PDB file of C-alpha atoms in Angstrom:
ATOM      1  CA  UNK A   1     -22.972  -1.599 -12.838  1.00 83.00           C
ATOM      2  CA  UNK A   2     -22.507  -1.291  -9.186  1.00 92.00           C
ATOM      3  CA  UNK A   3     -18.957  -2.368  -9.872  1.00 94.00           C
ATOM      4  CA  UNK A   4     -18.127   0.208 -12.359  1.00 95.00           C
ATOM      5  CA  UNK A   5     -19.424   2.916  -9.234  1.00 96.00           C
ATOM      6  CA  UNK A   6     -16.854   1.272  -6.731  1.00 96.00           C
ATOM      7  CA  UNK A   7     -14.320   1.560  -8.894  1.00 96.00           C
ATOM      8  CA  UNK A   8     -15.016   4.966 -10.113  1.00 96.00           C
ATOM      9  CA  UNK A   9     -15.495   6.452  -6.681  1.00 96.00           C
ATOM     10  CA  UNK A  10     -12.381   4.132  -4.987  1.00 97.00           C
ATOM     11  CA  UNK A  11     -10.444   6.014  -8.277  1.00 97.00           C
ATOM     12  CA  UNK A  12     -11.653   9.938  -6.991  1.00 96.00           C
ATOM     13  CA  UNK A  13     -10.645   8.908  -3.653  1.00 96.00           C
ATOM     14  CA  UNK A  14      -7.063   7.810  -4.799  1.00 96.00           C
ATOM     15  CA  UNK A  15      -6.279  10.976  -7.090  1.00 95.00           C
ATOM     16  CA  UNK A  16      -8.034  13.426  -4.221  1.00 94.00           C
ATOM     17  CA  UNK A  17      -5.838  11.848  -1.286  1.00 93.00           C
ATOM     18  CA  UNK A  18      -2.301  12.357  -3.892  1.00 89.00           C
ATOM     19  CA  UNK A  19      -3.539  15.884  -5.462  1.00 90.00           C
ATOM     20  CA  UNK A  20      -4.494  17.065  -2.011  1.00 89.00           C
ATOM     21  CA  UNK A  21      -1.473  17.941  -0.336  1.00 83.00           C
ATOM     22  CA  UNK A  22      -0.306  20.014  -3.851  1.00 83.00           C
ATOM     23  CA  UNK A  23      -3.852  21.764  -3.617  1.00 85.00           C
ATOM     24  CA  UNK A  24      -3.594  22.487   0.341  1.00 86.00           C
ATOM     25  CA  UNK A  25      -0.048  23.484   0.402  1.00 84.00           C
ATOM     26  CA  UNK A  26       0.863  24.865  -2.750  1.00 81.00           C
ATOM     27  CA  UNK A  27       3.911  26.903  -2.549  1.00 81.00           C
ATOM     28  CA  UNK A  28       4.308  26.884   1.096  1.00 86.00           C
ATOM     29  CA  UNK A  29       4.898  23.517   1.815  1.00 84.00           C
ATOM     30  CA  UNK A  30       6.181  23.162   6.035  1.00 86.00           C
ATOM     31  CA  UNK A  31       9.758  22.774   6.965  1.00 90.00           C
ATOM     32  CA  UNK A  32       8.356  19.330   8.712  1.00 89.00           C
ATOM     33  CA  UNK A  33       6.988  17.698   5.541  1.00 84.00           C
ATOM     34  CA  UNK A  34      10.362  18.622   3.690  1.00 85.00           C
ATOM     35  CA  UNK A  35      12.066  17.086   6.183  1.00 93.00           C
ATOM     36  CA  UNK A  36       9.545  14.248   6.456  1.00 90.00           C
ATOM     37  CA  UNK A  37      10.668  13.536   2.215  1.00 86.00           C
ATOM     38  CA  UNK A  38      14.055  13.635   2.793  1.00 93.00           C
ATOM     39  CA  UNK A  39      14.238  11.254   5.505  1.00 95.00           C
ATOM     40  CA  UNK A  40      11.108   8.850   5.005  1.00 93.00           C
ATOM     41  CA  UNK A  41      12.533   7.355   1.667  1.00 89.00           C
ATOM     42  CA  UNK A  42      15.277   5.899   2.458  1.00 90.00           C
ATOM     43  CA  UNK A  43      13.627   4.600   5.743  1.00 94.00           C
ATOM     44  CA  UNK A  44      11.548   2.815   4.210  1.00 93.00           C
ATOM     45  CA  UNK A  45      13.718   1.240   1.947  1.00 88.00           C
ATOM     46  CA  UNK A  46      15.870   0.124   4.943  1.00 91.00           C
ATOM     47  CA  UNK A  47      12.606  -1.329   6.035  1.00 95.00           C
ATOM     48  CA  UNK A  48      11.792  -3.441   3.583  1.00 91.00           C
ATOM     49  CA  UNK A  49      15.328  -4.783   3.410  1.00 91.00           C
ATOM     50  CA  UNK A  50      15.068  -5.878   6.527  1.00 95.00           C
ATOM     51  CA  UNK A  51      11.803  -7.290   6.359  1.00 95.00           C
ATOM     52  CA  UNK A  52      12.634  -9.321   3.360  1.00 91.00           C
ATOM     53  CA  UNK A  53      16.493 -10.332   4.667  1.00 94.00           C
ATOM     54  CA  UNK A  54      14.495 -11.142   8.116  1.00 95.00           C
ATOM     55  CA  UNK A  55      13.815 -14.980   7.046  1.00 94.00           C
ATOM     56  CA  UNK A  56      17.453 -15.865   5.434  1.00 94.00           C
ATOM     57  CA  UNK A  57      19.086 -18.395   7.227  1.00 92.00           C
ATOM     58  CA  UNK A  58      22.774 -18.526   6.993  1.00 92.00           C
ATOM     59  CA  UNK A  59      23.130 -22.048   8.035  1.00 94.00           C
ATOM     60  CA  UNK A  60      20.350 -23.332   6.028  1.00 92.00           C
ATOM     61  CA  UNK A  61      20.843 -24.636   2.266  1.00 92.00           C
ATOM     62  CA  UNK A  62      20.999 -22.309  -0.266  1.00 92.00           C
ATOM     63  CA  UNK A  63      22.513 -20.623   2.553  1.00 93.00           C
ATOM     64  CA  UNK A  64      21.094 -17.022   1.779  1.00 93.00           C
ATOM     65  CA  UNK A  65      23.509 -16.639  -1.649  1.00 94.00           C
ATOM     66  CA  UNK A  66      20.743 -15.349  -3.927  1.00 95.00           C
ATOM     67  CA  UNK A  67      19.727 -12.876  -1.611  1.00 94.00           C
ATOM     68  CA  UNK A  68      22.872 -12.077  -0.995  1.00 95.00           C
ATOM     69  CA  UNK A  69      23.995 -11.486  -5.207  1.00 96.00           C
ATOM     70  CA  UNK A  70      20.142 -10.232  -5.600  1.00 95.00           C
ATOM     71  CA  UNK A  71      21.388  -7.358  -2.752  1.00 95.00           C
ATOM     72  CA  UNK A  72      24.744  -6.656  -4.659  1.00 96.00           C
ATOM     73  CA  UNK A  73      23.807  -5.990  -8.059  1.00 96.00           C
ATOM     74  CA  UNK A  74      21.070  -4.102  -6.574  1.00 94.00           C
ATOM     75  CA  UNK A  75      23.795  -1.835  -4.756  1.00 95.00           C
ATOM     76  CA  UNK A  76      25.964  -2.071  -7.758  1.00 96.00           C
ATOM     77  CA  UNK A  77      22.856  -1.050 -10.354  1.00 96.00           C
ATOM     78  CA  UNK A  78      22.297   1.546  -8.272  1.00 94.00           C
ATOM     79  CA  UNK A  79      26.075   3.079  -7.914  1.00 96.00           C
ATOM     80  CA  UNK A  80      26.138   2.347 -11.461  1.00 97.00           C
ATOM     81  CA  UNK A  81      22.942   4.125 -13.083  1.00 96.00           C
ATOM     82  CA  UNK A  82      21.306   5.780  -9.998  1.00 93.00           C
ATOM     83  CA  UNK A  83      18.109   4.698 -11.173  1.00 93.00           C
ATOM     84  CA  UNK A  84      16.457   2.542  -8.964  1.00 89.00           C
ATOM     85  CA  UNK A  85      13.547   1.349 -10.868  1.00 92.00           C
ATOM     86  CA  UNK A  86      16.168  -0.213 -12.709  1.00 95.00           C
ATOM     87  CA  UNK A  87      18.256  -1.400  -9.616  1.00 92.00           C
ATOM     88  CA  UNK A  88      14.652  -3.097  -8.404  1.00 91.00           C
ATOM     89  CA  UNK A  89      13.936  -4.660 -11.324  1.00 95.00           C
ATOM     90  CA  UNK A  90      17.583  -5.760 -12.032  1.00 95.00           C
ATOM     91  CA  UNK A  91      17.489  -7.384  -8.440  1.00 94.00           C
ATOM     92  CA  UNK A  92      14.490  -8.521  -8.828  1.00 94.00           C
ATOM     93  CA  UNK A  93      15.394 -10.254 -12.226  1.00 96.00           C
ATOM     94  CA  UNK A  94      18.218 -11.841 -10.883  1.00 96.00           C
ATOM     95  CA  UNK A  95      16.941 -12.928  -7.790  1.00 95.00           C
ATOM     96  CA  UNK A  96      14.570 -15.270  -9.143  1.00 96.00           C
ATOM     97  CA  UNK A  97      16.455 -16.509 -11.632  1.00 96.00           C
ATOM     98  CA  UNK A  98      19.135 -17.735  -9.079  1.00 95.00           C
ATOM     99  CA  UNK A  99      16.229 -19.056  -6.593  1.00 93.00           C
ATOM    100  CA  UNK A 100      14.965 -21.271  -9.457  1.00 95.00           C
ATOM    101  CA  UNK A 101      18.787 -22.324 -10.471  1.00 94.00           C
ATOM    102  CA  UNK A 102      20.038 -22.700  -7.223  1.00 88.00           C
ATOM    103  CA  UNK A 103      16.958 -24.396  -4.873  1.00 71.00           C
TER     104      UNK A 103
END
């Protein structure tokens, strides 16, 4: 029982925190939180390419080439379709395919 509560009340307290901002800012949303959508995005994308290239050792066997492919068809999903669900999942896909062929 008590965990049905916790995860009824963590569940309010995940759709309050994403409807909130719609509710406080309706219409009028601040030229500072635009900006902040724009930018933030692909930021954070940048981020976690770097945090996941960070650990790829050039000199070490397989000598970085699935991330490198993974990265590529990710770029060329992505010029391709613009959808990047589809570019993740692609690179994803292929990724892990070529760790378990290649190491």
């Amino acid at each position: 029982m008590t965990s049905a509560i916790m995860i009824a009340v963590m569940s309010i307290v995940t759709i309050l925190i994403r409807f909130l901002p719609f509710i406080i800012f309706k219409k009028n949303t601040p030229r500072y939180i635009s900006y902040l959508g724009t930018v933030l995005p692909p930021a954070i994308i940048g981020m976690l390419v770097i945090y996941c290239l960070k650990d790829v050792s050039p000199f070490v066997h397989p000598f970085g080439i699935p991330e490198v492919i993974a990265v590529a068809c990710v770029i060329g999903a992505q010029v391709w379709k613009r959808n990047s669900l589809l570019s993740i999942l692609t690179g994803t896909a292929i990724y892990m395919v070529l760790v378990r062929i290649i190491a």
